mmCIF file of C-alpha atoms and ligand atoms in Angstrom:
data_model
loop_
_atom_site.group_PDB
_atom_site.id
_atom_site.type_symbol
_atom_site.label_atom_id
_atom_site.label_comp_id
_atom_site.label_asym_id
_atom_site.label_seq_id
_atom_site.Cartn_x
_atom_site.Cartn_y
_atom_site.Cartn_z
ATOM 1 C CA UNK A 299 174.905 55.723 -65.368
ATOM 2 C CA UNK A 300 171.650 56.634 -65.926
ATOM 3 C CA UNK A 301 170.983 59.770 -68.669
ATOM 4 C CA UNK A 302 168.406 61.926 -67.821
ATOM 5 C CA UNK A 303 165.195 61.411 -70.532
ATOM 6 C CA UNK A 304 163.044 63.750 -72.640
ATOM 7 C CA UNK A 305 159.910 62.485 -74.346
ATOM 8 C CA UNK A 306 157.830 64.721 -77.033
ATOM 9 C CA UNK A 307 154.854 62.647 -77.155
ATOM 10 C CA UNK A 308 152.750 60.689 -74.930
ATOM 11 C CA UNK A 309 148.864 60.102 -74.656
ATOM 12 C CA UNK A 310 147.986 59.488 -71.186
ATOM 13 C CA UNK A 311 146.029 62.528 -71.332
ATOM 14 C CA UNK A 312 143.457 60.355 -73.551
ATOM 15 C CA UNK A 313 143.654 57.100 -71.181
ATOM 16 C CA UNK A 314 142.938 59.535 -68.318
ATOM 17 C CA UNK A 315 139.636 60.698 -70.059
ATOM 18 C CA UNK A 316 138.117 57.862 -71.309
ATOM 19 C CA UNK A 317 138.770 56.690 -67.163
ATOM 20 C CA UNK A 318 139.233 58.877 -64.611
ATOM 21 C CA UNK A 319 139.711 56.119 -61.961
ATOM 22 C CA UNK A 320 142.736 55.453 -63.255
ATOM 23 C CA UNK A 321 145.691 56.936 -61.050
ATOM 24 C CA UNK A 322 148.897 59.436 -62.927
ATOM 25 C CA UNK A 323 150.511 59.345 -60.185
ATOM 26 C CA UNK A 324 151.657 55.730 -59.024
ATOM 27 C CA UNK A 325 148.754 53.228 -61.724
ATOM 28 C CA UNK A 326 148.523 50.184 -60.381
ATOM 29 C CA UNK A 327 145.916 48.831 -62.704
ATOM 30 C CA UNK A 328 148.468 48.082 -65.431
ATOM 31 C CA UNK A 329 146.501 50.243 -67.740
ATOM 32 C CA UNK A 330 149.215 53.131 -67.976
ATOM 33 C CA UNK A 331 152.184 53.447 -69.275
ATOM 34 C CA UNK A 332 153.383 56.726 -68.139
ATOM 35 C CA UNK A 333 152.790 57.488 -64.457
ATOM 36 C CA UNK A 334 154.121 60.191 -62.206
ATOM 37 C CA UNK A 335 156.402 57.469 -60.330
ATOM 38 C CA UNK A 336 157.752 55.873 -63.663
ATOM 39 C CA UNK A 337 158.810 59.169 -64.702
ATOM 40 C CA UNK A 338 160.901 59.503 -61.760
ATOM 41 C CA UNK A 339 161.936 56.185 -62.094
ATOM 42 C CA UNK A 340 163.070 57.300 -65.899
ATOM 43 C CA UNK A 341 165.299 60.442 -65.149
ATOM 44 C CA UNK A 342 162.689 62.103 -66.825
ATOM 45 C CA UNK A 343 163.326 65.677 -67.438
ATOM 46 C CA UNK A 344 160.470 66.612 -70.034
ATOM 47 C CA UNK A 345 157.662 64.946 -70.896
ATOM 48 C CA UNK A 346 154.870 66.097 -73.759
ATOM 49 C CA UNK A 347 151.575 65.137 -72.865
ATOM 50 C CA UNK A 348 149.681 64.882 -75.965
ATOM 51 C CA UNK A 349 145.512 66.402 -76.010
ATOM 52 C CA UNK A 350 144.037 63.430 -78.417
ATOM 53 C CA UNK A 351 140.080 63.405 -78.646
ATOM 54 C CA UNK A 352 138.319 61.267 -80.900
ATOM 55 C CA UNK A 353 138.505 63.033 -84.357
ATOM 56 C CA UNK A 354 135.766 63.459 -86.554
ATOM 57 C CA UNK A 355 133.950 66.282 -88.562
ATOM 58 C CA UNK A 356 131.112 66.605 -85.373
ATOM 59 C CA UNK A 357 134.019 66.442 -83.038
ATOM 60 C CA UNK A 358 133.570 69.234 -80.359
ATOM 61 C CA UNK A 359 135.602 71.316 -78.084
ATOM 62 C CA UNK A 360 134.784 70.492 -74.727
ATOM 63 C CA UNK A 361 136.996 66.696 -74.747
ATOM 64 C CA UNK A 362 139.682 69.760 -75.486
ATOM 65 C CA UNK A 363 139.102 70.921 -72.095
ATOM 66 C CA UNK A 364 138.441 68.251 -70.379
ATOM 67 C CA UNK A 365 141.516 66.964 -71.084
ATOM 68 C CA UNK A 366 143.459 70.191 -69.905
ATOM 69 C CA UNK A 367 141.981 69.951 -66.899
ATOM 70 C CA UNK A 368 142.872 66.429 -65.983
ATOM 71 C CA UNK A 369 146.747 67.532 -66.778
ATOM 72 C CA UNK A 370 145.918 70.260 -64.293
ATOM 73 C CA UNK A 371 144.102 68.343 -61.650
ATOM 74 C CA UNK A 372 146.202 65.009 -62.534
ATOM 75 C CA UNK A 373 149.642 66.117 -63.657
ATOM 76 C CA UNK A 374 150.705 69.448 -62.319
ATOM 77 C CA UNK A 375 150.009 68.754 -58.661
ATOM 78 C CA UNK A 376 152.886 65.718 -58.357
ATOM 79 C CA UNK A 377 155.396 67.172 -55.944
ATOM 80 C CA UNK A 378 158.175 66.885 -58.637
ATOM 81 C CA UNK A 379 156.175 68.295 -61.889
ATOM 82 C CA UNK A 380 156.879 71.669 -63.487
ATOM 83 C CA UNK A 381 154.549 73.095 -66.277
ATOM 84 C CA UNK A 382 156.126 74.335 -69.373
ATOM 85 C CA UNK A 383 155.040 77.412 -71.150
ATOM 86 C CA UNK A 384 158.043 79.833 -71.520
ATOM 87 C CA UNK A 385 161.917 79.549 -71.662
ATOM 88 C CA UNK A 386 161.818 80.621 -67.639
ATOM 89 C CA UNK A 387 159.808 77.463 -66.804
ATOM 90 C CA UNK A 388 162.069 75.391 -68.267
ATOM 91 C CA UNK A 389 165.439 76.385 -66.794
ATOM 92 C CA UNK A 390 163.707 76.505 -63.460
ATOM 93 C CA UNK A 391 162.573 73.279 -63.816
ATOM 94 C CA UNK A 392 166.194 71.833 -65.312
ATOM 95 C CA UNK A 393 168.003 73.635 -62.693
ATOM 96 C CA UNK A 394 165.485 72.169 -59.443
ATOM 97 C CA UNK A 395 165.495 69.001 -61.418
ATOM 98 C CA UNK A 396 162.330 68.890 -61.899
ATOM 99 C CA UNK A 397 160.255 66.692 -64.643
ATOM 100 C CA UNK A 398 158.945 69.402 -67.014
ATOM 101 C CA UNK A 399 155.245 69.060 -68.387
ATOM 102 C CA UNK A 400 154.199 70.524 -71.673
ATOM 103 C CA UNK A 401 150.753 70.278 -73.450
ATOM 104 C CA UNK A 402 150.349 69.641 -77.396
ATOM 105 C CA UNK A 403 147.540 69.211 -79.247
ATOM 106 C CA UNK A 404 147.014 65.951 -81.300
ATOM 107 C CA UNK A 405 144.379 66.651 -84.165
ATOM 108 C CA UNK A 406 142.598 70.251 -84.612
ATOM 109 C CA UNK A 407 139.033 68.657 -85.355
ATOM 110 C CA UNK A 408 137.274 70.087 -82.672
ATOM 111 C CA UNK A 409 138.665 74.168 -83.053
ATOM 112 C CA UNK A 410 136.621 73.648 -86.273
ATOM 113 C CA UNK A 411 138.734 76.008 -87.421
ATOM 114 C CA UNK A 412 138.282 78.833 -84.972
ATOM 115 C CA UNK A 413 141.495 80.897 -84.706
ATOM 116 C CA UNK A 414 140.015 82.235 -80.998
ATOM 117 C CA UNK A 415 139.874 78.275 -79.928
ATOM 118 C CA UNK A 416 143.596 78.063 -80.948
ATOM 119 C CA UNK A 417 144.417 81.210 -79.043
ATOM 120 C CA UNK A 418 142.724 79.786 -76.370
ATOM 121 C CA UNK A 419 144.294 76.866 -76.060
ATOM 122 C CA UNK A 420 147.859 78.869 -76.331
ATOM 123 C CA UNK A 421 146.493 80.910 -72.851
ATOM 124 C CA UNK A 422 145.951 77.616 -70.864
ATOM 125 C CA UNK A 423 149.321 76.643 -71.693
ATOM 126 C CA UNK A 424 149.307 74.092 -75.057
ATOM 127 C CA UNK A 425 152.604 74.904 -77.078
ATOM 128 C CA UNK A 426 152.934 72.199 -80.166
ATOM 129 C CA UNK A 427 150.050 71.718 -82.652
ATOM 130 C CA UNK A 428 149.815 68.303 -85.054
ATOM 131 C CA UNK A 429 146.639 69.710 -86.872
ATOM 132 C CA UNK A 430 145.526 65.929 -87.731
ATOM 133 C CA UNK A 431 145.288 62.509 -86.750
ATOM 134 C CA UNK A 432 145.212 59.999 -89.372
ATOM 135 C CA UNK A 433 142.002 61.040 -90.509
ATOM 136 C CA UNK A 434 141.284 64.219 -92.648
ATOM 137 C CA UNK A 435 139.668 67.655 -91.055
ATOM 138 C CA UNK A 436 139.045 71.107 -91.778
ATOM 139 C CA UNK A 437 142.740 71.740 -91.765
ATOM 140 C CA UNK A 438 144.749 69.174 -93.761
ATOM 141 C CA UNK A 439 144.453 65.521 -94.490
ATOM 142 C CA UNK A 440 146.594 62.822 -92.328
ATOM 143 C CA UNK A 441 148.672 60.749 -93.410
ATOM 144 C CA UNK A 442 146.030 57.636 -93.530
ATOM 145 C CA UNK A 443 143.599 59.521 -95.484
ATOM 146 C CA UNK A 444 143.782 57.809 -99.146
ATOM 147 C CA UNK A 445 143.051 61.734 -100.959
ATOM 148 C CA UNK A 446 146.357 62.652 -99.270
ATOM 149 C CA UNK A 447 145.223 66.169 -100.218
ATOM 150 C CA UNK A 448 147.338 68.983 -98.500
ATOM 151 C CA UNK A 449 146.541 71.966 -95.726
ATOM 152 C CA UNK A 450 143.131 73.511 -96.538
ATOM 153 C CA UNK A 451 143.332 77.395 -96.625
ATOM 154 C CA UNK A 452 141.996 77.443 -93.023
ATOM 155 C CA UNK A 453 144.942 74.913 -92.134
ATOM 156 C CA UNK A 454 147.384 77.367 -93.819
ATOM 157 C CA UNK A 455 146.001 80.602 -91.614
ATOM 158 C CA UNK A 456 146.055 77.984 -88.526
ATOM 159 C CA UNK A 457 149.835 77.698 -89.672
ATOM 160 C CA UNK A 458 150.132 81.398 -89.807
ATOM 161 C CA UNK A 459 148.618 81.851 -86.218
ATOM 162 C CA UNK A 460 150.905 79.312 -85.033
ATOM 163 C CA UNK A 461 153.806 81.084 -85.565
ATOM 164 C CA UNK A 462 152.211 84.199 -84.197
ATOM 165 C CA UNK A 463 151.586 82.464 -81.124
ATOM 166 C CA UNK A 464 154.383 81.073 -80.664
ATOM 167 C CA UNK A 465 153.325 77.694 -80.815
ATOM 168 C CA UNK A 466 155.230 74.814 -82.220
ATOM 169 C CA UNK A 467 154.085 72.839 -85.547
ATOM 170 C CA UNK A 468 153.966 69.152 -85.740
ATOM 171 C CA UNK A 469 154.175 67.215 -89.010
ATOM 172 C CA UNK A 470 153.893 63.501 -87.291
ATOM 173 C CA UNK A 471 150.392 62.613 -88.219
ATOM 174 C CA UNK A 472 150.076 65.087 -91.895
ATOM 175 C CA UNK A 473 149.990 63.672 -95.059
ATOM 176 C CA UNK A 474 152.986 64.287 -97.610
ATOM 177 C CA UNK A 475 151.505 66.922 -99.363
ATOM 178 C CA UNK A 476 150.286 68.503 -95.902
ATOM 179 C CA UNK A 477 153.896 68.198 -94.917
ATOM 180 C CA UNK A 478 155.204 70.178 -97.864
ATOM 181 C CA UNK A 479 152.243 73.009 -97.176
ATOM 182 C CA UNK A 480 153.501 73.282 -93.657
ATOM 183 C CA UNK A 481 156.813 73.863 -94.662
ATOM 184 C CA UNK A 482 155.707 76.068 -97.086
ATOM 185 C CA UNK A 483 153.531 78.111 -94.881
ATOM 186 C CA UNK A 484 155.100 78.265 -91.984
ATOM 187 C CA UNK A 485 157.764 81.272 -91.023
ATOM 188 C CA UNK A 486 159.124 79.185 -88.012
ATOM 189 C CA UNK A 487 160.606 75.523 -88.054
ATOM 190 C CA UNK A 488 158.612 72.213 -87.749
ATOM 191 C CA UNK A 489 158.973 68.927 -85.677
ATOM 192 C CA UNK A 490 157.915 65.895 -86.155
ATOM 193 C CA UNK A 491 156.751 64.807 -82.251
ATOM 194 C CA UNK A 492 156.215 60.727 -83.428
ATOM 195 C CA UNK A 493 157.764 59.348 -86.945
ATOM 196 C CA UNK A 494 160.206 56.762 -88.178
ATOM 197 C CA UNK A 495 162.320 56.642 -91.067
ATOM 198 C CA UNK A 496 160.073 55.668 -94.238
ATOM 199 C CA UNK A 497 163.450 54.493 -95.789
ATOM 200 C CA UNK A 498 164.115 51.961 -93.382
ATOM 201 C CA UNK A 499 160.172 50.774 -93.065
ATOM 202 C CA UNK A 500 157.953 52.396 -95.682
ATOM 203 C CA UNK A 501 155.024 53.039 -93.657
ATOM 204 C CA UNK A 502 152.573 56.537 -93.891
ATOM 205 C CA UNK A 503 153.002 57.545 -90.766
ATOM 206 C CA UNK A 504 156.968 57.513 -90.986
ATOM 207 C CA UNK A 505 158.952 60.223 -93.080
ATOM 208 C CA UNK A 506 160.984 59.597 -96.254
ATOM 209 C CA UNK A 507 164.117 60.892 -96.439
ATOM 210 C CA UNK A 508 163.280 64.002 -98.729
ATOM 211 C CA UNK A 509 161.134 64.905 -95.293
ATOM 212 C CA UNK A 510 163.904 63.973 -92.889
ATOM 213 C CA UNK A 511 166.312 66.363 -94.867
ATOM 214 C CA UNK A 512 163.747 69.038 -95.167
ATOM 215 C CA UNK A 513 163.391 68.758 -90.923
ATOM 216 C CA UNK A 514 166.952 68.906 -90.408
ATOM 217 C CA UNK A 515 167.629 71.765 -92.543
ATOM 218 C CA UNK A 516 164.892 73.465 -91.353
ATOM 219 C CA UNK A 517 166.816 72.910 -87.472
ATOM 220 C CA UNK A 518 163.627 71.173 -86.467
ATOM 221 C CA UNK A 519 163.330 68.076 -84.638
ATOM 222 C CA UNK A 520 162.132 63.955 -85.444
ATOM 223 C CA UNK A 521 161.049 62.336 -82.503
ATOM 224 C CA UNK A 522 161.582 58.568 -83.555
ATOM 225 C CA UNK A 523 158.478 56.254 -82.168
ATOM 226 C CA UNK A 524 158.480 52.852 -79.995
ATOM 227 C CA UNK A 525 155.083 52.081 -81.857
ATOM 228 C CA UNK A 526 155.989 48.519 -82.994
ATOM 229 C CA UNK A 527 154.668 48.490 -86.416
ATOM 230 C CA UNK A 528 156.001 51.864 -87.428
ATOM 231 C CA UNK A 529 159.956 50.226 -86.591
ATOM 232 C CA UNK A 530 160.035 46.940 -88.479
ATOM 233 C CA UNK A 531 157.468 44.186 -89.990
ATOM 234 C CA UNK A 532 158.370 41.732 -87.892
ATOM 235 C CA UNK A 533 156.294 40.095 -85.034
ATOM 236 C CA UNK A 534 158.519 40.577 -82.489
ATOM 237 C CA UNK A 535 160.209 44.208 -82.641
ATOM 238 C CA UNK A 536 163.610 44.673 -80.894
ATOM 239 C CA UNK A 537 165.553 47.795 -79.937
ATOM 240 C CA UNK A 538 167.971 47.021 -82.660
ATOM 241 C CA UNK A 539 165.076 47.178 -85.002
ATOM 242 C CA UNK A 540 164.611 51.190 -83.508
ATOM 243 C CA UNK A 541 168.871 51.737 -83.914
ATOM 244 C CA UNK A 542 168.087 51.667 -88.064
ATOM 245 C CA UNK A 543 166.012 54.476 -87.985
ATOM 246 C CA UNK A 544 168.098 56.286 -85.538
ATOM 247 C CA UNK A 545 170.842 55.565 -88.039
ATOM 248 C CA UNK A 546 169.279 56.522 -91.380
ATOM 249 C CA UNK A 547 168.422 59.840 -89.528
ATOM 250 C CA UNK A 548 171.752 60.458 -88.507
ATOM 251 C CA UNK A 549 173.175 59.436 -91.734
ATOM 252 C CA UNK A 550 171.153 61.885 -93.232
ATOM 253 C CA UNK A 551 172.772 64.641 -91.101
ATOM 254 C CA UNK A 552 170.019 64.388 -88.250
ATOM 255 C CA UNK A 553 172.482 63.800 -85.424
ATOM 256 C CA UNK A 554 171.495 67.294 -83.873
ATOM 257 C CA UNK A 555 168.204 66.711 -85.017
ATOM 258 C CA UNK A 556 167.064 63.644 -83.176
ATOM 259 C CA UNK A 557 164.364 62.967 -79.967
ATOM 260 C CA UNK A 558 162.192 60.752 -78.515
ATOM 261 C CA UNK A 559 158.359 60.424 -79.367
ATOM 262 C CA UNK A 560 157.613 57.307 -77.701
ATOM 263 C CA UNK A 561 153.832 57.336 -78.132
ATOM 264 C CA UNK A 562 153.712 55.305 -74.873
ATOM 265 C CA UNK A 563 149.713 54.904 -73.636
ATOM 266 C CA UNK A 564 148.886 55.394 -77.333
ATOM 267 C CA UNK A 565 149.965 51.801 -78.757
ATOM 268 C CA UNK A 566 148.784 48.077 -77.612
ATOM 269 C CA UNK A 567 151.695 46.728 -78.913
ATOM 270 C CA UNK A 568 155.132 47.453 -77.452
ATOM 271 C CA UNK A 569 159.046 46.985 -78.793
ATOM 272 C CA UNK A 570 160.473 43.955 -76.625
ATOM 273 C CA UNK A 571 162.246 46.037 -73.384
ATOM 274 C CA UNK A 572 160.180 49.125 -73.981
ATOM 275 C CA UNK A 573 156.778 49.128 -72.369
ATOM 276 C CA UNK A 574 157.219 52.594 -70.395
ATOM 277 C CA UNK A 575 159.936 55.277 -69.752
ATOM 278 C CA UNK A 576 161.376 53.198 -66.567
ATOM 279 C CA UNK A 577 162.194 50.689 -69.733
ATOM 280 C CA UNK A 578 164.435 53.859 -71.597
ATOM 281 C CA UNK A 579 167.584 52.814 -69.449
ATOM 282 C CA UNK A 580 167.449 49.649 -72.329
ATOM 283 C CA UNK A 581 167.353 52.032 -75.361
ATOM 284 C CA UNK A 582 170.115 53.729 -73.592
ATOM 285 C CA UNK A 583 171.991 50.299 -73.196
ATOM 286 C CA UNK A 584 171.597 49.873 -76.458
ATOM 287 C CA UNK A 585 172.491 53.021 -78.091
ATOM 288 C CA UNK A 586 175.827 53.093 -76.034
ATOM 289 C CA UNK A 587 176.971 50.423 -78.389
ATOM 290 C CA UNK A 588 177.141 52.066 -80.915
ATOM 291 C CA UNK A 589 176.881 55.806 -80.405
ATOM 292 C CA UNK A 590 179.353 57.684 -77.515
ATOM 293 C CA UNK A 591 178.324 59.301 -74.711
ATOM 294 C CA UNK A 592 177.897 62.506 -75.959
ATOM 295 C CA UNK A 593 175.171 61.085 -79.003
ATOM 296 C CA UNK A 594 173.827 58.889 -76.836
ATOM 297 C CA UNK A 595 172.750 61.772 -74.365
ATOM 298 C CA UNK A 596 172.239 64.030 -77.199
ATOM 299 C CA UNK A 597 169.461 61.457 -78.631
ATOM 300 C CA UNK A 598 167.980 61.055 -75.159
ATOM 301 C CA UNK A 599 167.094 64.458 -73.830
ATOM 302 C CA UNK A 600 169.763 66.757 -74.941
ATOM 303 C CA UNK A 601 168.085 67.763 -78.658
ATOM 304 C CA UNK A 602 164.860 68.524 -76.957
ATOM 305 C CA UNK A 603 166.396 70.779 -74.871
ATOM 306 C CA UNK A 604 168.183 72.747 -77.002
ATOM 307 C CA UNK A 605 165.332 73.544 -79.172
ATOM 308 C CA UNK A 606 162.991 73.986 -76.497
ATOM 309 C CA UNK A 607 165.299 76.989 -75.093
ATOM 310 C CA UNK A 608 165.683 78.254 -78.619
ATOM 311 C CA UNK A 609 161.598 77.805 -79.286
ATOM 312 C CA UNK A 610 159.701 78.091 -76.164
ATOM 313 C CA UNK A 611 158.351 81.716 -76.038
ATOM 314 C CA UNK A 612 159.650 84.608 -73.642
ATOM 315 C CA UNK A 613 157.570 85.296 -70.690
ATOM 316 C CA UNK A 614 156.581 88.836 -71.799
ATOM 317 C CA UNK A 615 155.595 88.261 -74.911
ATOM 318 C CA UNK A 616 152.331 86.547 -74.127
HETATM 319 ZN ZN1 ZN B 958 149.927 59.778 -82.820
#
């Protein structure tokens, strides 16, 4: 049978920006990998849709908005589509069975490290924050950026305003050090929306086991990524090649601790069986092997859930 899916980071958003022709709902160009009608195909029961702009120290704020307005014009209207803001939206939308939407931000380049921009984007409904991409910015350096300096002090009262907000911090794209700042800083738990298991594939973008721990005690969240080349070396990358870094998470206690970040519509390159969320039901396959039910359904959507009724914010408090 079928297990419902949860996914905490996609980038359609961007795909939708850079062309507007291009159709959410049912994309018959071939150019998408999450669409409205694959979703439903999926079982999907919460998706992330991820606000990525072109970073860069003259980056602006209006791609910000342009892109929150495409998930409003593009997204939202689909018959079967709930936004996520606060803990009521979401058990609406589990108990209608509905496929609920939530907006992150990918990279903070263009707040240019205006708290007001941050609240801003907290009003129109964003709820997770990675404050870089690869690259470094006003806030921290990522995890590409050969410094690997940590969170700036305008990253660390970013952090701070985060957990005012209510709004959710994401490690994936920081650099170690940045990591350990955010940890530092922050009053609230962290997830990591998009990372591996460094262990099992030492690559910058994944998370050695020191951060894995940290996560885990911290009750946060890893969202383990299909992006091919952040799973294994090899040219062809399997679904078996994903089950190691599912295992090295749960053998390091992560079991609870565990979602999907599939970073589908931000990669070129796929994991054989896994070009979309209609492709899940393999993962699922495959984790059913080894894992029971219960795990198996736990990796898949249950996690997310469970956090995101423990971390979404009340409805009064905004
Ligand atoms: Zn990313």
């Amino acid at each position: 049978m079928q297990m419902p899916i949860a996914d905490f980071h996609c980038d359609v958003l961007f795909k939708l920006l850079e062309d507007e022709r291009l159709s959410f709902r049912d994309d018959t160009s071939g150019k998408l990998d999450v669409t409205y009608k694959r979703l439903k195909q999926a079982k999907s029961v919460f998706q992330t849709f991820a606000i990525f702009v072109q970073p860069g120290d003259n980056a602006g704020i209006e791609p910000y908005f342009k892109s929150i307005d495409l998930f409003y014009r593009c997204v939202l209207p689909n018959p079967d589509i709930a936004f996520i803001q606060y803990k009521d939206d979401l058990e609406r939308s589990l108990a209608e069975g509905k496929i609920g939407a939530m907006l992150s931000l990918e990279g903070l380049d263009g707040l240019q490290g205006d708290p007001a921009m941050l609240r801003i984007m907290y009003r129109l409904g964003v709820r997770a924050a990675g404050f870089t991409w690869n690259n470094a910015n006003w806030a921290a350096d990522g995890a590409m950026e050969e410094r690997g300096a940590g969170l700036t002090a305008q990253g660390k009262a970013f952090v701070r305003e985060c957990d005012e907000l209510g709004m959710m911090l994401d490690v994936s794209h920081l650099s170690e050090r940045a990591f350990w700042d955010m940890v530092d800083t922050a009053s609230k738990t962290v997830i990591a929306s998009h990372s591996n298991a460094a262990s099992v594939l030492p690559h910058k973008r994944n998370l050695s086991d020191d951060q894995i721990k940290a996560i885990i005690a911290l009750e946060g969240l890893i969202g383990v990524t299909f992006v091919p080349y952040f799973v294994s070396g090899s040219e062809v990358v399997t679904i078996d090649d994903l089950l190691r870094h599912v295992e090295r998470i749960c053998e390091l206690g992560g079991e609870r601790h565990l979602m999907l970040g599939s970073d589908f519509d931000g990669i070129a390159r796929y994991i054989d069986k896994l070009h979309n969320p209609a492709d899940v039901i393999h993962l699922q396959d495959a984790l059913l092997k080894r894992y029971s039910a219960r795990q198996t359904e736990r990796f898949l959507s249950g996690n997310t859930i469970r956090f995101l009724r423990e971390r979404l914010p009340e409805r009064s408090s905004s």
